[in-house]
JSON list of C-alpha atoms in Angstrom, two decimals:
[
{"chain": "A", "resi": 1, "resn": "MET", "atom": "CA", "xyz": [17.30, 6.55, -19.40]},
{"chain": "A", "resi": 2, "resn": "ALA", "atom": "CA", "xyz": [17.80, 10.22, -20.03]},
{"chain": "A", "resi": 3, "resn": "ASP", "atom": "CA", "xyz": [19.56, 11.45, -16.88]},
{"chain": "A", "resi": 4, "resn": "LYS", "atom": "CA", "xyz": [21.82, 8.98, -15.08]},
{"chain": "A", "resi": 5, "resn": "ASN", "atom": "CA", "xyz": [22.10, 11.41, -12.14]},
{"chain": "A", "resi": 6, "resn": "ALA", "atom": "CA", "xyz": [18.38, 11.15, -11.42]},
{"chain": "A", "resi": 7, "resn": "SER", "atom": "CA", "xyz": [16.61, 8.19, -9.84]},
{"chain": "A", "resi": 8, "resn": "PRO", "atom": "CA", "xyz": [14.90, 6.12, -12.51]},
{"chain": "A", "resi": 9, "resn": "SER", "atom": "CA", "xyz": [11.12, 5.81, -12.29]},
{"chain": "A", "resi": 10, "resn": "ILE", "atom": "CA", "xyz": [9.91, 2.57, -10.78]},
{"chain": "A", "resi": 11, "resn": "PHE", "atom": "CA", "xyz": [7.96, 1.72, -13.92]},
{"chain": "A", "resi": 12, "resn": "SER", "atom": "CA", "xyz": [10.94, 2.21, -16.25]},
{"chain": "A", "resi": 13, "resn": "LEU", "atom": "CA", "xyz": [13.22, 0.39, -13.82]},
{"chain": "A", "resi": 14, "resn": "LEU", "atom": "CA", "xyz": [10.91, -2.64, -13.73]},
{"chain": "A", "resi": 15, "resn": "THR", "atom": "CA", "xyz": [10.59, -2.58, -17.51]},
{"chain": "A", "resi": 16, "resn": "PHE", "atom": "CA", "xyz": [14.37, -2.55, -17.94]},
{"chain": "A", "resi": 17, "resn": "PHE", "atom": "CA", "xyz": [14.77, -5.15, -15.18]},
{"chain": "A", "resi": 18, "resn": "GLN", "atom": "CA", "xyz": [12.39, -7.57, -16.91]},
{"chain": "A", "resi": 19, "resn": "LYS", "atom": "CA", "xyz": [14.30, -7.16, -20.16]},
{"chain": "A", "resi": 20, "resn": "ALA", "atom": "CA", "xyz": [17.66, -7.60, -18.39]},
{"chain": "A", "resi": 21, "resn": "LEU", "atom": "CA", "xyz": [16.48, -10.81, -16.70]},
{"chain": "A", "resi": 22, "resn": "GLN", "atom": "CA", "xyz": [15.59, -12.23, -20.10]},
{"chain": "A", "resi": 23, "resn": "GLU", "atom": "CA", "xyz": [18.62, -10.99, -22.03]},
{"chain": "A", "resi": 24, "resn": "HIS", "atom": "CA", "xyz": [21.36, -10.96, -19.33]},
{"chain": "A", "resi": 25, "resn": "PRO", "atom": "CA", "xyz": [20.30, -13.42, -16.62]},
{"chain": "A", "resi": 26, "resn": "ASP", "atom": "CA", "xyz": [23.82, -13.59, -15.12]},
{"chain": "A", "resi": 27, "resn": "GLN", "atom": "CA", "xyz": [24.14, -9.83, -14.67]},
{"chain": "A", "resi": 28, "resn": "THR", "atom": "CA", "xyz": [24.46, -8.78, -11.04]},
{"chain": "A", "resi": 29, "resn": "LEU", "atom": "CA", "xyz": [22.00, -6.37, -9.51]},
{"chain": "A", "resi": 30, "resn": "ALA", "atom": "CA", "xyz": [24.81, -3.82, -9.03]},
{"chain": "A", "resi": 31, "resn": "GLU", "atom": "CA", "xyz": [25.75, -4.10, -12.72]},
{"chain": "A", "resi": 32, "resn": "PHE", "atom": "CA", "xyz": [22.14, -3.65, -13.74]},
{"chain": "A", "resi": 33, "resn": "TRP", "atom": "CA", "xyz": [21.76, -0.62, -11.45]},
{"chain": "A", "resi": 34, "resn": "SER", "atom": "CA", "xyz": [24.92, 1.03, -12.77]},
{"chain": "A", "resi": 35, "resn": "THR", "atom": "CA", "xyz": [23.66, 0.87, -16.36]},
{"chain": "A", "resi": 36, "resn": "HIS", "atom": "CA", "xyz": [20.64, 3.02, -15.41]},
{"chain": "A", "resi": 37, "resn": "THR", "atom": "CA", "xyz": [21.91, 5.53, -12.87]},
{"chain": "A", "resi": 38, "resn": "ASP", "atom": "CA", "xyz": [25.04, 7.02, -11.35]},
{"chain": "A", "resi": 39, "resn": "ILE", "atom": "CA", "xyz": [23.45, 6.95, -7.90]},
{"chain": "A", "resi": 40, "resn": "PRO", "atom": "CA", "xyz": [25.35, 4.45, -5.73]},
{"chain": "A", "resi": 41, "resn": "PRO", "atom": "CA", "xyz": [23.26, 1.35, -4.96]},
{"chain": "A", "resi": 42, "resn": "GLY", "atom": "CA", "xyz": [23.48, 2.06, -1.22]},
{"chain": "A", "resi": 43, "resn": "GLN", "atom": "CA", "xyz": [21.70, 5.38, -1.79]},
{"chain": "A", "resi": 44, "resn": "ALA", "atom": "CA", "xyz": [18.90, 4.01, -3.95]},
{"chain": "A", "resi": 45, "resn": "GLN", "atom": "CA", "xyz": [15.44, 5.24, -2.95]},
{"chain": "A", "resi": 46, "resn": "LEU", "atom": "CA", "xyz": [12.95, 3.03, -4.74]},
{"chain": "A", "resi": 47, "resn": "LEU", "atom": "CA", "xyz": [10.03, 3.31, -2.35]},
{"chain": "A", "resi": 48, "resn": "THR", "atom": "CA", "xyz": [8.43, 6.70, -2.85]},
{"chain": "A", "resi": 49, "resn": "PRO", "atom": "CA", "xyz": [5.05, 8.05, -1.78]},
{"chain": "A", "resi": 50, "resn": "ALA", "atom": "CA", "xyz": [3.86, 8.01, -5.40]},
{"chain": "A", "resi": 51, "resn": "PHE", "atom": "CA", "xyz": [4.86, 4.37, -5.87]},
{"chain": "A", "resi": 52, "resn": "LEU", "atom": "CA", "xyz": [3.33, 3.37, -2.53]},
{"chain": "A", "resi": 53, "resn": "GLN", "atom": "CA", "xyz": [0.11, 5.20, -3.41]},
{"chain": "A", "resi": 54, "resn": "GLN", "atom": "CA", "xyz": [-0.15, 3.09, -6.57]},
{"chain": "A", "resi": 55, "resn": "GLN", "atom": "CA", "xyz": [0.44, -0.06, -4.54]},
{"chain": "A", "resi": 56, "resn": "LEU", "atom": "CA", "xyz": [-2.31, 0.93, -2.11]},
{"chain": "A", "resi": 57, "resn": "TYR", "atom": "CA", "xyz": [-4.75, 1.32, -4.96]},
{"chain": "A", "resi": 58, "resn": "GLY", "atom": "CA", "xyz": [-3.83, -2.07, -6.41]},
{"chain": "A", "resi": 59, "resn": "GLN", "atom": "CA", "xyz": [-3.59, -3.91, -3.10]},
{"chain": "A", "resi": 60, "resn": "ILE", "atom": "CA", "xyz": [-6.41, -2.33, -1.06]},
{"chain": "A", "resi": 61, "resn": "ALA", "atom": "CA", "xyz": [-8.78, 0.10, -2.82]},
{"chain": "A", "resi": 62, "resn": "ARG", "atom": "CA", "xyz": [-9.61, -1.89, -5.95]},
{"chain": "A", "resi": 63, "resn": "PRO", "atom": "CA", "xyz": [-9.67, -5.33, -4.28]},
{"chain": "A", "resi": 64, "resn": "TRP", "atom": "CA", "xyz": [-11.91, -4.02, -1.48]},
{"chain": "A", "resi": 65, "resn": "GLU", "atom": "CA", "xyz": [-14.39, -2.67, -4.02]},
{"chain": "A", "resi": 66, "resn": "ARG", "atom": "CA", "xyz": [-14.54, -6.09, -5.66]},
{"chain": "A", "resi": 67, "resn": "LEU", "atom": "CA", "xyz": [-14.66, -8.01, -2.38]},
{"chain": "A", "resi": 68, "resn": "LYS", "atom": "CA", "xyz": [-17.59, -5.95, -1.08]},
{"chain": "A", "resi": 69, "resn": "ARG", "atom": "CA", "xyz": [-19.75, -7.80, -3.62]},
{"chain": "A", "resi": 70, "resn": "ASN", "atom": "CA", "xyz": [-18.79, -11.14, -2.05]},
{"chain": "A", "resi": 71, "resn": "LYS", "atom": "CA", "xyz": [-21.30, -11.18, 0.82]},
{"chain": "A", "resi": 72, "resn": "PRO", "atom": "CA", "xyz": [-19.91, -14.23, 2.68]},
{"chain": "A", "resi": 73, "resn": "LYS", "atom": "CA", "xyz": [-16.34, -12.87, 2.76]},
{"chain": "A", "resi": 74, "resn": "LYS", "atom": "CA", "xyz": [-17.53, -9.35, 3.57]},
{"chain": "A", "resi": 75, "resn": "SER", "atom": "CA", "xyz": [-19.54, -10.66, 6.53]},
{"chain": "A", "resi": 76, "resn": "VAL", "atom": "CA", "xyz": [-16.41, -12.40, 7.86]},
{"chain": "A", "resi": 77, "resn": "LEU", "atom": "CA", "xyz": [-14.52, -9.09, 7.73]},
{"chain": "A", "resi": 78, "resn": "LYS", "atom": "CA", "xyz": [-17.30, -7.39, 9.69]},
{"chain": "A", "resi": 79, "resn": "LYS", "atom": "CA", "xyz": [-16.58, -9.78, 12.57]},
{"chain": "A", "resi": 80, "resn": "MET", "atom": "CA", "xyz": [-12.76, -9.82, 12.49]},
{"chain": "A", "resi": 81, "resn": "MET", "atom": "CA", "xyz": [-10.80, -7.26, 14.45]},
{"chain": "A", "resi": 82, "resn": "ALA", "atom": "CA", "xyz": [-8.42, -5.08, 12.44]},
{"chain": "A", "resi": 83, "resn": "ALA", "atom": "CA", "xyz": [-5.64, -5.62, 14.97]},
{"chain": "A", "resi": 84, "resn": "ASP", "atom": "CA", "xyz": [-5.56, -9.27, 13.83]},
{"chain": "A", "resi": 85, "resn": "TRP", "atom": "CA", "xyz": [-3.85, -8.17, 10.61]},
{"chain": "A", "resi": 86, "resn": "ALA", "atom": "CA", "xyz": [-1.57, -5.32, 11.70]},
{"chain": "A", "resi": 87, "resn": "ASP", "atom": "CA", "xyz": [-0.77, -2.82, 14.40]},
{"chain": "A", "resi": 88, "resn": "PHE", "atom": "CA", "xyz": [-1.74, 0.78, 13.71]},
{"chain": "A", "resi": 89, "resn": "GLU", "atom": "CA", "xyz": [-2.44, 3.97, 15.60]},
{"chain": "A", "resi": 90, "resn": "ILE", "atom": "CA", "xyz": [-5.84, 5.58, 15.91]},
{"chain": "A", "resi": 91, "resn": "LEU", "atom": "CA", "xyz": [-5.08, 9.30, 15.69]},
{"chain": "A", "resi": 92, "resn": "ASN", "atom": "CA", "xyz": [-8.64, 10.53, 15.59]},
{"chain": "A", "resi": 93, "resn": "LEU", "atom": "CA", "xyz": [-11.97, 8.76, 15.67]},
{"chain": "A", "resi": 94, "resn": "HIS", "atom": "CA", "xyz": [-15.45, 10.23, 15.74]},
{"chain": "A", "resi": 95, "resn": "PRO", "atom": "CA", "xyz": [-16.95, 9.61, 19.22]},
{"chain": "A", "resi": 96, "resn": "SER", "atom": "CA", "xyz": [-19.79, 7.49, 17.81]},
{"chain": "A", "resi": 97, "resn": "LEU", "atom": "CA", "xyz": [-17.23, 5.20, 16.13]},
{"chain": "A", "resi": 98, "resn": "SER", "atom": "CA", "xyz": [-15.02, 4.86, 19.19]},
{"chain": "A", "resi": 99, "resn": "ARG", "atom": "CA", "xyz": [-17.79, 2.88, 20.90]},
{"chain": "A", "resi": 100, "resn": "LYS", "atom": "CA", "xyz": [-17.81, 0.27, 18.11]},
{"chain": "A", "resi": 101, "resn": "PRO", "atom": "CA", "xyz": [-15.27, -2.51, 17.59]},
{"chain": "A", "resi": 102, "resn": "MET", "atom": "CA", "xyz": [-12.51, -1.69, 15.09]},
{"chain": "A", "resi": 103, "resn": "THR", "atom": "CA", "xyz": [-13.33, -4.33, 12.48]},
{"chain": "A", "resi": 104, "resn": "LEU", "atom": "CA", "xyz": [-11.45, -5.10, 9.30]},
{"chain": "A", "resi": 105, "resn": "SER", "atom": "CA", "xyz": [-14.46, -4.07, 7.28]},
{"chain": "A", "resi": 106, "resn": "PHE", "atom": "CA", "xyz": [-14.41, -0.60, 8.85]},
{"chain": "A", "resi": 107, "resn": "VAL", "atom": "CA", "xyz": [-10.65, -0.18, 8.41]},
{"chain": "A", "resi": 108, "resn": "LEU", "atom": "CA", "xyz": [-10.71, -1.39, 4.81]},
{"chain": "A", "resi": 109, "resn": "GLU", "atom": "CA", "xyz": [-13.49, 1.06, 3.98]},
{"chain": "A", "resi": 110, "resn": "LEU", "atom": "CA", "xyz": [-11.62, 3.94, 5.64]},
{"chain": "A", "resi": 111, "resn": "LEU", "atom": "CA", "xyz": [-8.40, 3.03, 3.81]},
{"chain": "A", "resi": 112, "resn": "ARG", "atom": "CA", "xyz": [-10.24, 2.66, 0.51]},
{"chain": "A", "resi": 113, "resn": "ASN", "atom": "CA", "xyz": [-11.80, 6.09, 0.88]},
{"chain": "A", "resi": 114, "resn": "ALA", "atom": "CA", "xyz": [-8.51, 7.72, 1.89]},
{"chain": "A", "resi": 115, "resn": "ILE", "atom": "CA", "xyz": [-6.66, 6.10, -1.02]},
{"chain": "A", "resi": 116, "resn": "SER", "atom": "CA", "xyz": [-9.34, 6.94, -3.57]},
{"chain": "A", "resi": 117, "resn": "HIS", "atom": "CA", "xyz": [-9.78, 10.54, -2.42]},
{"chain": "A", "resi": 118, "resn": "ASP", "atom": "CA", "xyz": [-6.08, 11.36, -2.01]},
{"chain": "A", "resi": 119, "resn": "LYS", "atom": "CA", "xyz": [-6.22, 11.55, 1.77]},
{"chain": "A", "resi": 120, "resn": "VAL", "atom": "CA", "xyz": [-3.08, 9.52, 2.48]},
{"chain": "A", "resi": 121, "resn": "ARG", "atom": "CA", "xyz": [-0.12, 11.44, 3.86]},
{"chain": "A", "resi": 122, "resn": "TRP", "atom": "CA", "xyz": [3.39, 10.05, 4.06]},
{"chain": "A", "resi": 123, "resn": "ASP", "atom": "CA", "xyz": [6.09, 11.14, 6.50]},
{"chain": "A", "resi": 124, "resn": "LYS", "atom": "CA", "xyz": [9.86, 10.97, 5.88]},
{"chain": "A", "resi": 125, "resn": "ASP", "atom": "CA", "xyz": [9.97, 7.36, 7.12]},
{"chain": "A", "resi": 126, "resn": "LEU", "atom": "CA", "xyz": [7.11, 6.42, 4.74]},
{"chain": "A", "resi": 127, "resn": "ASN", "atom": "CA", "xyz": [4.61, 5.92, 7.55]},
{"chain": "A", "resi": 128, "resn": "ALA", "atom": "CA", "xyz": [1.11, 6.47, 6.17]},
{"chain": "A", "resi": 129, "resn": "THR", "atom": "CA", "xyz": [-1.70, 8.47, 7.74]},
{"chain": "A", "resi": 130, "resn": "PHE", "atom": "CA", "xyz": [-5.13, 7.73, 6.27]},
{"chain": "A", "resi": 131, "resn": "SER", "atom": "CA", "xyz": [-8.01, 10.14, 6.86]},
{"chain": "A", "resi": 132, "resn": "ASP", "atom": "CA", "xyz": [-11.62, 10.22, 5.75]},
{"chain": "A", "resi": 133, "resn": "TRP", "atom": "CA", "xyz": [-14.30, 12.88, 5.25]},
{"chain": "A", "resi": 134, "resn": "ASP", "atom": "CA", "xyz": [-15.12, 12.88, 8.98]},
{"chain": "A", "resi": 135, "resn": "SER", "atom": "CA", "xyz": [-11.47, 13.45, 10.03]},
{"chain": "A", "resi": 136, "resn": "ASN", "atom": "CA", "xyz": [-11.06, 9.89, 11.29]},
{"chain": "A", "resi": 137, "resn": "LYS", "atom": "CA", "xyz": [-7.35, 9.12, 11.08]},
{"chain": "A", "resi": 138, "resn": "LEU", "atom": "CA", "xyz": [-5.31, 5.93, 11.24]},
{"chain": "A", "resi": 139, "resn": "ARG", "atom": "CA", "xyz": [-1.52, 5.72, 10.97]},
{"chain": "A", "resi": 140, "resn": "PHE", "atom": "CA", "xyz": [0.42, 2.67, 9.82]},
{"chain": "A", "resi": 141, "resn": "SER", "atom": "CA", "xyz": [4.17, 2.25, 9.87]},
{"chain": "A", "resi": 142, "resn": "LEU", "atom": "CA", "xyz": [5.44, 1.02, 6.51]},
{"chain": "A", "resi": 143, "resn": "PRO", "atom": "CA", "xyz": [6.20, -2.51, 7.83]},
{"chain": "A", "resi": 144, "resn": "GLU", "atom": "CA", "xyz": [2.73, -2.79, 9.38]},
{"chain": "A", "resi": 145, "resn": "LEU", "atom": "CA", "xyz": [1.09, -1.46, 6.22]},
{"chain": "A", "resi": 146, "resn": "ILE", "atom": "CA", "xyz": [2.90, -4.12, 4.20]},
{"chain": "A", "resi": 147, "resn": "ARG", "atom": "CA", "xyz": [1.80, -6.72, 6.76]},
{"chain": "A", "resi": 148, "resn": "PHE", "atom": "CA", "xyz": [-1.81, -5.50, 6.40]},
{"chain": "A", "resi": 149, "resn": "MET", "atom": "CA", "xyz": [-1.69, -5.66, 2.59]},
{"chain": "A", "resi": 150, "resn": "GLU", "atom": "CA", "xyz": [-0.23, -9.18, 2.70]},
{"chain": "A", "resi": 151, "resn": "ALA", "atom": "CA", "xyz": [-2.93, -10.33, 5.15]},
{"chain": "A", "resi": 152, "resn": "PHE", "atom": "CA", "xyz": [-5.65, -8.86, 2.93]},
{"chain": "A", "resi": 153, "resn": "GLU", "atom": "CA", "xyz": [-4.19, -10.60, -0.12]},
{"chain": "A", "resi": 154, "resn": "ALA", "atom": "CA", "xyz": [-4.05, -13.93, 1.74]},
{"chain": "A", "resi": 155, "resn": "PHE", "atom": "CA", "xyz": [-7.67, -13.46, 2.86]},
{"chain": "A", "resi": 156, "resn": "ARG", "atom": "CA", "xyz": [-8.82, -12.75, -0.69]},
{"chain": "A", "resi": 157, "resn": "LYS", "atom": "CA", "xyz": [-7.08, -15.87, -1.98]},
{"chain": "A", "resi": 158, "resn": "SER", "atom": "CA", "xyz": [-8.50, -18.10, 0.78]}
]
């Protein structure tokens, strides 16, 4: 790595980590970290908005596009309530939508659109606010967003 005072990129860190696991399997995590940065391990900031945005694409946007072609699974998601997978805040919802149930299909489509059109905003605590073209907005805390992504992955594998 070029600058040991800067945080390493997640991609380079994972690349080096994979190599270290193969070549130095007994190396501690602290030893590994110290070979790549002078930042103390307790101050490491690995989760960044850019990294999380990539995860959202890989865990929600792309899989939802593929799953939409699976009519039986898609019809199940049209009947399931989004609150079954995670807690989130509705910040703004078009009046016509507020009269409809908040299904997983609707939430997945809103999240997919927000992710794909760069309409995800992150606060300092890495809570995500997703918005669409009609100013509908949903906010997930990071733990609930992770819970949602894990539930979606489990559903896809079922």
